[in-house]
CSV table of C-alpha atoms in Angstrom, one decimal:
chain,number,residue,atom,x,y,z
A,1,MET,CA,19.4,-49.0,35.9
A,2,ASN,CA,21.4,-47.8,33.0
A,3,ARG,CA,20.0,-47.5,29.9
A,4,SER,CA,22.3,-50.7,28.9
A,5,ARG,CA,20.8,-53.4,31.8
A,6,LEU,CA,17.3,-51.9,30.5
A,7,VAL,CA,17.8,-52.6,27.7
A,8,ARG,CA,19.2,-55.9,28.5
A,9,ALA,CA,16.2,-56.9,30.5
A,10,ALA,CA,13.4,-55.9,28.2
A,11,VAL,CA,15.7,-58.6,26.1
A,12,ALA,CA,14.7,-61.3,28.8
A,13,ALA,CA,11.4,-60.1,29.4
A,14,THR,CA,10.5,-60.7,25.9
A,15,ALA,CA,11.8,-64.3,26.3
A,16,VAL,CA,9.5,-65.3,29.2
A,17,ALA,CA,6.5,-63.5,27.9
A,18,GLY,CA,7.1,-66.5,25.6
A,19,LEU,CA,8.0,-66.3,22.0
A,20,VAL,CA,10.4,-69.1,20.9
A,21,LEU,CA,12.8,-68.7,18.8
A,22,VAL,CA,13.1,-71.1,15.3
A,23,GLY,CA,16.1,-72.4,14.5
A,24,CYS,CA,16.0,-73.0,11.0
A,25,GLY,CA,19.1,-71.4,8.7
A,26,ASP,CA,21.4,-71.5,11.6
A,27,THR,CA,23.4,-74.2,9.1
A,28,ASP,CA,26.1,-74.2,7.5
A,29,PRO,CA,26.4,-74.3,3.4
A,30,PRO,CA,26.5,-78.2,1.0
A,31,GLY,CA,29.6,-79.8,1.8
A,32,GLY,CA,29.8,-78.7,5.4
A,33,GLU,CA,31.5,-75.4,4.9
A,34,ARG,CA,31.4,-72.0,7.0
A,35,ALA,CA,30.0,-69.2,4.9
A,36,ASP,CA,32.7,-66.5,5.4
A,37,LEU,CA,28.8,-64.2,6.3
A,38,SER,CA,26.2,-64.5,8.6
A,39,VAL,CA,23.2,-62.2,8.1
A,40,LEU,CA,19.6,-62.5,9.5
A,41,ALA,CA,17.1,-61.1,8.5
A,42,THR,CA,13.0,-61.1,7.9
A,43,ASP,CA,11.6,-62.6,5.6
A,44,VAL,CA,10.4,-60.1,2.8
A,45,PRO,CA,10.3,-60.7,-1.0
A,46,GLN,CA,12.9,-58.3,-1.0
A,47,ILE,CA,15.3,-60.1,0.9
A,48,GLN,CA,14.4,-63.1,-1.1
A,49,THR,CA,15.3,-61.9,-4.5
A,50,LEU,CA,19.0,-60.5,-2.1
A,51,LYS,CA,19.7,-63.9,-1.8
A,52,LYS,CA,18.7,-65.3,-4.8
A,53,LEU,CA,21.1,-62.8,-6.4
A,54,THR,CA,24.0,-62.8,-3.9
A,55,LYS,CA,26.3,-66.1,-5.3
A,56,LYS,CA,25.9,-64.9,-9.3
A,57,TYR,CA,27.3,-61.6,-7.8
A,58,PHE,CA,27.8,-61.6,-4.6
A,59,THR,CA,30.3,-64.6,-3.9
A,60,ALA,CA,31.2,-64.2,-7.8
A,61,GLU,CA,33.0,-61.0,-7.6
A,62,THR,CA,34.3,-61.1,-4.6
A,63,GLY,CA,34.5,-64.9,-3.7
A,64,ILE,CA,32.8,-64.0,-0.1
A,65,THR,CA,29.7,-66.6,0.6
A,66,VAL,CA,27.2,-65.9,2.8
A,67,ASP,CA,25.0,-68.0,5.2
A,68,TYR,CA,21.1,-66.4,5.0
A,69,THR,CA,19.4,-66.9,8.1
A,70,LEU,CA,15.9,-65.6,6.7
A,71,LEU,CA,12.6,-66.0,9.1
A,72,PRO,CA,9.2,-64.3,10.5
A,73,GLU,CA,8.9,-60.2,11.5
A,74,ASN,CA,8.2,-61.3,15.2
A,75,GLU,CA,10.9,-64.3,15.4
A,76,ALA,CA,13.8,-62.9,13.2
A,77,ARG,CA,13.6,-59.6,16.0
A,78,GLU,CA,13.8,-62.8,18.5
A,79,ARG,CA,16.6,-63.7,17.0
A,80,MET,CA,18.0,-60.6,16.9
A,81,ASN,CA,17.9,-59.3,20.3
A,82,ARG,CA,19.3,-62.1,22.0
A,83,GLU,CA,22.3,-62.3,20.0
A,84,PHE,CA,23.1,-58.2,19.9
A,85,ALA,CA,22.5,-58.2,23.4
A,86,THR,CA,25.4,-60.8,24.2
A,87,GLN,CA,27.0,-60.1,22.0
A,88,ALA,CA,27.4,-63.1,20.0
A,89,GLY,CA,29.1,-63.3,17.0
A,90,THR,CA,27.0,-66.2,15.4
A,91,HIS,CA,25.9,-63.4,12.6
A,92,ASP,CA,28.1,-60.7,11.2
A,93,VAL,CA,25.8,-58.9,9.4
A,94,ALA,CA,20.9,-58.5,10.4
A,95,SER,CA,18.1,-56.6,9.3
A,96,VAL,CA,17.8,-53.5,11.8
A,97,SER,CA,15.0,-50.9,11.8
A,98,ALA,CA,14.9,-47.2,13.0
A,99,TYR,CA,13.8,-48.4,16.1
A,100,GLU,CA,16.9,-50.7,17.2
A,101,VAL,CA,19.3,-48.9,16.3
A,102,PRO,CA,19.3,-46.1,18.5
A,103,ILE,CA,19.4,-48.6,21.2
A,104,TYR,CA,21.9,-51.0,20.6
A,105,SER,CA,24.1,-48.3,19.1
A,106,ASP,CA,23.8,-46.6,22.2
A,107,ASN,CA,24.7,-50.6,24.2
A,108,GLY,CA,27.7,-50.7,21.9
A,109,TRP,CA,26.2,-53.2,19.9
A,110,LEU,CA,26.7,-52.6,16.6
A,111,ALA,CA,29.5,-51.4,15.0
A,112,PRO,CA,29.7,-47.6,12.8
A,113,LEU,CA,30.2,-47.8,9.2
A,114,ASP,CA,31.6,-44.2,8.9
A,115,PRO,CA,34.9,-45.1,8.2
A,116,TYR,CA,33.5,-47.6,5.9
A,117,VAL,CA,31.5,-45.2,4.5
A,118,LYS,CA,34.6,-42.4,4.3
A,119,ALA,CA,36.6,-44.7,2.3
A,120,ASP,CA,34.1,-46.2,-0.2
A,121,LYS,CA,33.0,-43.2,-2.9
A,122,ASP,CA,30.9,-44.9,-4.8
A,123,PHE,CA,28.9,-46.0,-2.8
A,124,ASP,CA,27.6,-42.6,-2.9
A,125,GLN,CA,25.8,-42.4,0.6
A,126,ASP,CA,24.8,-38.3,-0.4
A,127,ASP,CA,22.4,-40.1,-3.1
A,128,VAL,CA,20.4,-41.8,0.7
A,129,PHE,CA,17.7,-40.0,2.2
A,130,PRO,CA,18.8,-38.1,4.3
A,131,ASN,CA,15.8,-38.3,6.6
A,132,LEU,CA,16.5,-42.3,6.4
A,133,ALA,CA,19.8,-41.8,7.5
A,134,SER,CA,18.7,-39.5,10.5
A,135,SER,CA,17.2,-42.3,11.1
A,136,LEU,CA,19.7,-44.4,11.4
A,137,THR,CA,21.9,-42.6,13.3
A,138,GLY,CA,22.5,-43.0,17.2
A,139,GLU,CA,23.4,-40.4,19.8
A,140,ASP,CA,26.9,-40.2,19.0
A,141,GLY,CA,26.2,-38.9,15.5
A,142,ARG,CA,27.6,-41.4,13.8
A,143,LEU,CA,26.3,-43.8,11.0
A,144,TYR,CA,25.6,-47.3,12.5
A,145,ALA,CA,23.4,-48.9,9.8
A,146,GLU,CA,22.3,-48.5,5.4
A,147,PRO,CA,19.2,-48.8,4.1
A,148,PHE,CA,18.1,-51.8,1.8
A,149,TYR,CA,14.4,-50.6,1.0
A,150,GLY,CA,12.8,-48.1,3.2
A,151,GLU,CA,9.1,-47.0,3.3
A,152,GLY,CA,6.0,-45.2,4.3
A,153,SER,CA,1.8,-46.2,4.6
A,154,PHE,CA,0.0,-45.7,2.3
A,155,LEU,CA,-3.7,-46.6,0.7
A,156,MET,CA,-4.4,-49.6,-1.7
A,157,TYR,CA,-7.7,-49.1,-3.1
A,158,ARG,CA,-8.9,-51.7,-6.0
A,159,LYS,CA,-9.5,-49.4,-8.6
A,160,ASP,CA,-12.5,-52.4,-10.4
A,161,LEU,CA,-14.4,-53.2,-8.2
A,162,PHE,CA,-14.8,-49.3,-7.1
A,163,ARG,CA,-15.8,-49.4,-11.2
A,164,LYS,CA,-18.1,-51.7,-10.5
A,165,ASP,CA,-19.6,-50.9,-7.3
A,166,GLY,CA,-20.0,-46.8,-8.4
A,167,LEU,CA,-17.3,-45.7,-6.0
A,168,THR,CA,-14.6,-42.7,-5.6
A,169,MET,CA,-11.7,-43.4,-4.2
A,170,PRO,CA,-11.1,-39.4,-2.5
A,171,PRO,CA,-7.1,-38.4,-3.4
A,172,ASP,CA,-6.6,-37.4,0.2
A,173,PRO,CA,-9.2,-40.4,2.3
A,174,THR,CA,-10.2,-39.4,5.7
A,175,TRP,CA,-9.9,-42.8,7.9
A,176,GLN,CA,-13.8,-42.2,8.4
A,177,GLN,CA,-14.1,-42.2,4.4
A,178,VAL,CA,-11.7,-45.0,4.2
A,179,ALA,CA,-14.7,-47.5,6.5
A,180,ASP,CA,-17.6,-46.3,4.4
A,181,LEU,CA,-16.1,-46.8,1.6
A,182,ALA,CA,-15.2,-50.2,2.9
A,183,ALA,CA,-18.6,-51.0,4.3
A,184,ARG,CA,-20.1,-50.0,0.4
A,185,VAL,CA,-18.0,-52.3,-1.6
A,186,ASP,CA,-17.4,-55.2,0.8
A,187,GLY,CA,-18.2,-58.5,-1.0
A,188,THR,CA,-18.8,-57.2,-4.0
A,189,ASP,CA,-17.1,-60.0,-6.5
A,190,GLY,CA,-15.6,-61.9,-3.0
A,191,ALA,CA,-13.4,-59.4,-1.6
A,192,SER,CA,-13.5,-57.9,1.7
A,193,GLY,CA,-13.6,-54.4,2.3
A,194,ILE,CA,-10.2,-54.0,3.6
A,195,CYS,CA,-7.1,-56.0,5.4
A,196,LEU,CA,-5.2,-54.6,7.4
A,197,ARG,CA,-2.9,-56.3,10.1
A,198,GLY,CA,-4.4,-58.0,13.3
A,199,LEU,CA,-1.8,-60.5,13.5
A,200,PRO,CA,-0.1,-59.9,18.1
A,201,GLY,CA,3.4,-58.1,17.1
A,202,TRP,CA,4.8,-54.6,17.7
A,203,GLY,CA,5.7,-54.3,14.5
A,204,GLN,CA,2.5,-55.7,13.3
A,205,ASN,CA,-0.6,-54.7,14.5
A,206,LEU,CA,0.4,-51.7,16.4
A,207,ALA,CA,2.7,-50.4,13.5
A,208,PRO,CA,-0.8,-49.5,11.7
A,209,VAL,CA,-2.2,-49.2,14.8
A,210,ASN,CA,-0.4,-46.7,16.1
A,211,THR,CA,-0.6,-44.8,13.3
A,212,VAL,CA,-4.6,-44.4,14.3
A,213,VAL,CA,-3.9,-43.5,17.4
A,214,ASN,CA,-1.8,-40.6,15.9
A,215,THR,CA,-4.3,-39.2,13.8
A,216,PHE,CA,-7.5,-39.4,15.8
A,217,GLY,CA,-4.7,-37.2,18.5
A,218,GLY,CA,-4.2,-40.4,21.0
A,219,SER,CA,-0.9,-40.5,22.2
A,220,TRP,CA,0.7,-43.6,24.3
A,221,TYR,CA,2.1,-41.6,28.2
A,222,ASP,CA,1.2,-38.0,29.3
A,223,MET,CA,4.6,-35.5,28.7
A,224,ASP,CA,5.2,-37.1,33.1
A,225,TRP,CA,4.8,-41.0,32.0
A,226,ASN,CA,1.9,-41.5,33.0
A,227,ALA,CA,0.2,-43.7,30.3
A,228,ARG,CA,-3.0,-42.9,28.0
A,229,LEU,CA,-4.5,-45.7,26.8
A,230,THR,CA,-8.0,-45.5,28.5
A,231,SER,CA,-8.1,-41.3,27.5
A,232,PRO,CA,-11.0,-41.3,25.4
A,233,GLU,CA,-8.9,-40.1,21.8
A,234,PHE,CA,-7.0,-44.1,22.2
A,235,LYS,CA,-9.9,-45.9,23.0
A,236,LYS,CA,-11.8,-43.9,19.8
A,237,ALA,CA,-8.7,-45.3,18.0
A,238,VAL,CA,-8.1,-49.2,18.8
A,239,THR,CA,-11.9,-48.9,18.6
A,240,PHE,CA,-12.2,-47.6,14.7
A,241,TYR,CA,-9.5,-50.0,13.8
A,242,VAL,CA,-10.7,-53.0,15.5
A,243,ASP,CA,-14.5,-52.3,14.1
A,244,LEU,CA,-13.5,-52.2,11.0
A,245,LEU,CA,-11.4,-55.1,10.8
A,246,ARG,CA,-14.9,-57.4,12.4
A,247,SER,CA,-16.7,-55.3,10.4
A,248,HIS,CA,-15.6,-55.6,6.8
A,249,GLY,CA,-11.9,-56.8,7.2
A,250,GLN,CA,-10.6,-60.3,5.9
A,251,PRO,CA,-12.6,-62.9,8.3
A,252,GLY,CA,-9.4,-64.7,10.4
A,253,ALA,CA,-7.9,-61.2,11.0
A,254,GLU,CA,-6.2,-62.1,14.7
A,255,ARG,CA,-3.6,-64.3,12.8
A,256,MET,CA,-2.9,-62.3,9.8
A,257,GLY,CA,0.1,-60.3,9.5
A,258,VAL,CA,1.5,-57.8,6.5
A,259,LEU,CA,2.4,-60.8,4.7
A,260,GLU,CA,-1.0,-62.6,4.9
A,261,ILE,CA,-2.6,-59.5,3.4
A,262,LEU,CA,-0.2,-59.3,1.4
A,263,ASP,CA,-1.3,-62.7,0.3
A,264,ARG,CA,-4.6,-62.7,0.4
A,265,PHE,CA,-4.7,-58.6,-1.6
A,266,VAL,CA,-2.4,-60.7,-4.3
A,267,ALA,CA,-5.4,-62.5,-4.9
A,268,GLY,CA,-8.2,-60.6,-5.0
A,269,LYS,CA,-9.7,-61.0,-1.3
A,270,CYS,CA,-9.5,-57.5,-0.7
A,271,ALA,CA,-11.1,-54.5,-1.5
A,272,MET,CA,-8.4,-52.6,-0.3
A,273,MET,CA,-5.0,-52.4,2.2
A,274,TYR,CA,-3.7,-49.9,4.5
A,275,ASP,CA,0.0,-50.9,4.6
A,276,ALA,CA,3.9,-50.6,3.1
A,277,THR,CA,4.7,-48.1,0.2
A,278,SER,CA,7.1,-51.6,-0.5
A,279,LEU,CA,4.4,-53.4,-1.3
A,280,ALA,CA,3.7,-52.3,-4.4
A,281,SER,CA,6.2,-54.1,-6.2
A,282,SER,CA,4.5,-57.4,-5.2
A,283,ILE,CA,0.9,-56.4,-5.6
A,284,GLU,CA,1.9,-55.0,-9.3
A,285,ALA,CA,4.5,-57.8,-9.6
A,286,ASP,CA,3.9,-60.2,-12.8
A,287,GLY,CA,1.6,-63.2,-11.6
A,288,SER,CA,0.1,-60.8,-9.3
A,289,SER,CA,-4.1,-61.2,-10.0
A,290,VAL,CA,-4.4,-57.1,-9.5
A,291,LYS,CA,-2.3,-56.2,-11.8
A,292,GLY,CA,-2.3,-53.1,-12.8
A,293,LYS,CA,-6.3,-52.9,-10.5
A,294,VAL,CA,-5.1,-51.3,-7.4
A,295,GLY,CA,-4.6,-47.1,-7.4
A,296,TYR,CA,-2.7,-45.9,-4.4
A,297,VAL,CA,-3.7,-42.2,-2.7
A,298,PRO,CA,-2.0,-41.5,1.2
A,299,ALA,CA,-2.8,-42.7,4.6
A,300,PRO,CA,-6.4,-42.1,5.4
A,301,HIS,CA,-6.4,-39.4,8.5
A,302,ASP,CA,-8.4,-37.8,11.2
A,303,ARG,CA,-7.5,-34.7,12.6
A,304,THR,CA,-4.0,-34.8,11.7
A,305,GLU,CA,-2.9,-33.6,7.9
A,306,LYS,CA,-0.7,-36.1,7.8
A,307,ALA,CA,-0.9,-40.6,9.0
A,308,GLY,CA,1.6,-42.0,8.1
A,309,TRP,CA,4.4,-44.2,9.0
A,310,LEU,CA,7.9,-43.6,8.4
A,311,TRP,CA,10.2,-47.3,8.5
A,312,THR,CA,13.4,-49.1,6.9
A,313,TRP,CA,15.3,-52.2,7.3
A,314,ALA,CA,19.1,-51.6,7.0
A,315,TRP,CA,21.8,-53.2,7.5
A,316,GLY,CA,23.7,-53.3,10.6
A,317,ILE,CA,27.5,-55.2,11.2
A,318,GLN,CA,27.8,-56.1,15.2
A,319,GLN,CA,30.2,-55.0,16.6
A,320,ALA,CA,30.7,-59.1,17.8
A,321,SER,CA,31.5,-60.4,14.5
A,322,ASP,CA,35.2,-60.8,13.4
A,323,ASN,CA,34.9,-60.1,9.7
A,324,LYS,CA,33.1,-56.4,9.4
A,325,ASP,CA,35.7,-56.0,6.4
A,326,ALA,CA,33.8,-58.5,4.2
A,327,ALA,CA,30.6,-57.6,5.7
A,328,TRP,CA,30.7,-53.5,5.1
A,329,GLU,CA,31.6,-55.2,0.8
A,330,PHE,CA,27.8,-57.7,1.1
A,331,ILE,CA,25.8,-53.7,2.8
A,332,SER,CA,27.7,-52.0,0.7
A,333,TRP,CA,26.6,-54.0,-2.6
A,334,ALA,CA,23.3,-54.9,-1.7
A,335,SER,CA,22.2,-50.7,-0.5
A,336,SER,CA,23.9,-49.8,-3.4
A,337,LYS,CA,22.5,-47.8,-6.7
A,338,GLU,CA,24.1,-50.7,-8.9
A,339,TYR,CA,22.5,-53.5,-6.8
A,340,GLN,CA,18.8,-52.1,-7.6
A,341,GLU,CA,19.7,-51.7,-11.5
A,342,LEU,CA,20.9,-55.0,-11.7
A,343,VAL,CA,17.1,-56.7,-10.2
A,344,GLY,CA,15.8,-54.1,-12.8
A,345,GLN,CA,17.5,-55.9,-15.6
A,346,GLU,CA,17.6,-59.0,-13.5
A,347,VAL,CA,13.7,-59.7,-11.7
A,348,GLY,CA,12.2,-55.9,-13.3
A,349,TRP,CA,11.8,-52.7,-11.7
A,350,THR,CA,9.3,-53.1,-9.9
A,351,ALA,CA,11.1,-56.1,-7.5
A,352,ALA,CA,14.4,-53.3,-7.1
A,353,PRO,CA,14.7,-52.0,-3.4
A,354,ALA,CA,12.9,-48.7,-2.8
A,355,GLY,CA,12.5,-45.8,-0.5
A,356,ASN,CA,15.9,-45.8,0.4
A,357,ARG,CA,17.9,-43.3,-3.2
A,358,LYS,CA,17.4,-40.0,-5.2
A,359,SER,CA,18.4,-41.9,-8.0
A,360,LEU,CA,16.1,-44.5,-8.0
A,361,TYR,CA,13.5,-41.9,-8.5
A,362,ALA,CA,15.6,-39.4,-11.3
A,363,ASN,CA,15.5,-43.2,-13.0
A,364,PRO,CA,13.0,-43.0,-16.1
A,365,GLU,CA,13.2,-46.6,-16.2
A,366,TYR,CA,11.7,-47.4,-12.3
A,367,GLN,CA,9.2,-44.5,-13.5
A,368,GLN,CA,8.0,-45.8,-16.4
A,369,ALA,CA,7.1,-49.2,-14.6
A,370,ALA,CA,5.6,-48.2,-11.6
A,371,GLY,CA,4.4,-45.8,-12.7
A,372,ALA,CA,1.3,-46.4,-11.0
A,373,TRP,CA,2.3,-45.6,-7.3
A,374,TYR,CA,6.0,-44.5,-6.9
A,375,ARG,CA,4.2,-40.8,-7.0
A,376,GLN,CA,3.0,-42.1,-3.6
A,377,GLU,CA,5.4,-43.9,-2.5
A,378,TYR,CA,8.3,-40.9,-2.9
A,379,THR,CA,6.5,-39.0,-1.4
A,380,ALA,CA,5.4,-42.0,1.7
A,381,ALA,CA,9.7,-42.1,2.3
A,382,THR,CA,9.9,-38.7,2.0
A,383,ASP,CA,7.3,-36.7,4.0
A,384,SER,CA,5.2,-38.6,5.8
A,385,ALA,CA,4.0,-38.0,9.6
A,386,ASP,CA,7.0,-36.2,11.7
A,387,PRO,CA,9.0,-39.2,14.4
A,388,LYS,CA,9.3,-35.7,17.0
A,389,ASN,CA,5.7,-34.8,16.7
A,390,PRO,CA,3.0,-37.5,14.8
A,391,GLY,CA,0.3,-36.6,16.2
A,392,VAL,CA,-2.2,-34.0,18.1
A,393,ALA,CA,-1.3,-34.4,21.9
A,394,PRO,CA,2.4,-33.1,23.3
A,395,ARG,CA,4.3,-36.7,23.7
A,396,PRO,CA,7.6,-37.4,25.7
A,397,TYR,CA,8.9,-40.1,22.6
A,398,THR,CA,9.8,-40.5,19.5
A,399,GLY,CA,8.4,-42.7,17.2
A,400,ILE,CA,4.9,-42.6,14.7
A,401,GLY,CA,4.8,-46.8,14.1
A,402,PHE,CA,6.6,-47.7,17.6
A,403,LEU,CA,7.5,-45.5,20.7
A,404,GLY,CA,11.7,-45.0,21.1
A,405,ILE,CA,12.0,-46.2,24.3
A,406,PRO,CA,13.4,-49.6,25.0
A,407,GLU,CA,10.8,-50.6,27.0
A,408,PHE,CA,8.2,-50.7,23.5
A,409,ALA,CA,9.7,-54.4,22.8
A,410,VAL,CA,8.4,-55.7,25.5
A,411,LEU,CA,5.4,-53.0,26.4
A,412,GLY,CA,4.3,-53.5,22.5
A,413,THR,CA,4.1,-57.0,22.2
A,414,ALA,CA,1.9,-57.8,24.9
A,415,VAL,CA,0.5,-54.6,23.9
A,416,SER,CA,-0.4,-55.7,20.8
A,417,GLN,CA,-2.0,-59.0,21.7
A,418,GLN,CA,-4.7,-57.9,24.2
A,419,ILE,CA,-5.2,-55.2,20.3
A,420,ALA,CA,-5.6,-59.0,18.8
A,421,ALA,CA,-7.8,-60.9,21.5
A,422,ALA,CA,-10.7,-57.6,20.7
A,423,ILE,CA,-10.1,-58.3,17.0
A,424,ALA,CA,-11.2,-61.7,17.4
A,425,GLY,CA,-14.2,-61.1,19.8
A,426,GLN,CA,-12.4,-63.2,23.3
A,427,GLN,CA,-13.1,-59.8,24.3
A,428,SER,CA,-13.8,-55.8,24.8
A,429,VAL,CA,-11.5,-53.4,23.2
A,430,ASP,CA,-12.4,-51.3,26.7
A,431,THR,CA,-11.3,-54.3,28.6
A,432,ALA,CA,-7.7,-54.7,26.2
A,433,LEU,CA,-6.9,-51.1,26.5
A,434,ASP,CA,-7.6,-51.4,30.4
A,435,LYS,CA,-5.1,-54.9,30.5
A,436,SER,CA,-2.8,-52.1,28.6
A,437,GLN,CA,-3.3,-49.6,30.2
A,438,ASP,CA,-1.7,-51.2,33.5
A,439,LEU,CA,0.8,-53.1,31.6
A,440,ALA,CA,1.6,-48.9,30.2
A,441,GLN,CA,2.1,-47.6,33.7
A,442,ALA,CA,4.2,-50.2,35.2
A,443,ALA,CA,6.4,-49.8,32.2
A,444,ALA,CA,7.4,-46.5,32.0
A,445,ALA,CA,7.5,-46.2,36.7
A,446,LYS,CA,11.6,-45.7,36.1
A,447,TYR,CA,10.7,-42.6,33.4
A,448,ARG,CA,8.7,-41.2,36.6
A,449,GLY,CA,11.4,-41.1,39.2
A,450,GLU,CA,9.6,-44.4,40.4
């Protein structure tokens, strides 16, 4: 079976697995006229800000109207998979990631952006972090998406609660140190010791879980594509994560993804949180109950020196779009230095989409506004674990928080559901991983020549 058919099979299998499409957002704008561009994206604060500024600045300048469909991450991925696999052309632009780009570009589902970049000198491609541009480049060497923001991961902790309990955060913590601190700070001022993603989804709980697996010495497959989810290293990592959440994490963790734990942290209900660097802007925003009270340190590690992930939400153009020129105008604006400046002036520098351009980190205004975290953010975004070799064990795939194979969209979702059930106490970690081992072994059968 060729790769294109495999990806299409993965999309179909995801639907069978029970993910439901949500139709909100696919509506004509007021007046009954279709917008010039339709944009499908994940519903995150950075894109909410973009949506609010679009009409006043982008549409006013270009005359191009934009209709946004914003969905939770899992639902946005499902919509995007179906849309791009069928080349329906409903959405001109979508927020794609480093996982989708190699697969989508290989199947001809994305339009290459190189001609637009070459003609648009003001965009300044050299200012984009090279590691992000590389992750958005297809096997043919062409660029297929531009990063809206990039991120690594780091540990955020409440300095005020740590002082109250006489605790000190190490400058480069191990996971065991984090677990010990979570036990000691748990319950202080009603806060959970730590908040972590538990919600099913390969981009939800598996994103942090995979970084723990990597640094604990585990891998999904050996070099012969034999599944390793019941190996001692993999089992130790998942057991650690599940036990930490069940003992000192937030209640109802199996129902909470990145946005839910961010809400809890901002509300003062978490003493620590390990997650994306891009969350710092919300944590330090006006109205946050913990603004100015948070410290930031690198992603916890165990057997490796580095453990953080590398990620980007980026803008790609569907090949079937009839509005590619207008789509590039939107991307060129939304991913530009000028847009970051606009957000800084209109909303505040902490709200500027970060982790994608060198110039932002040389900007004194951003340095001042993001003084609490910008150095750690820059390091995490430019010096994360190596996507080709993020752990100890050799592996036949690339990726830190995900596996760079088409089957992972379905496999990862299924495994994440097993882990969420263990977090909820519905089954043991051993049972979860026994089931996951079978799923992983079956998913890689073709790579073993079976």
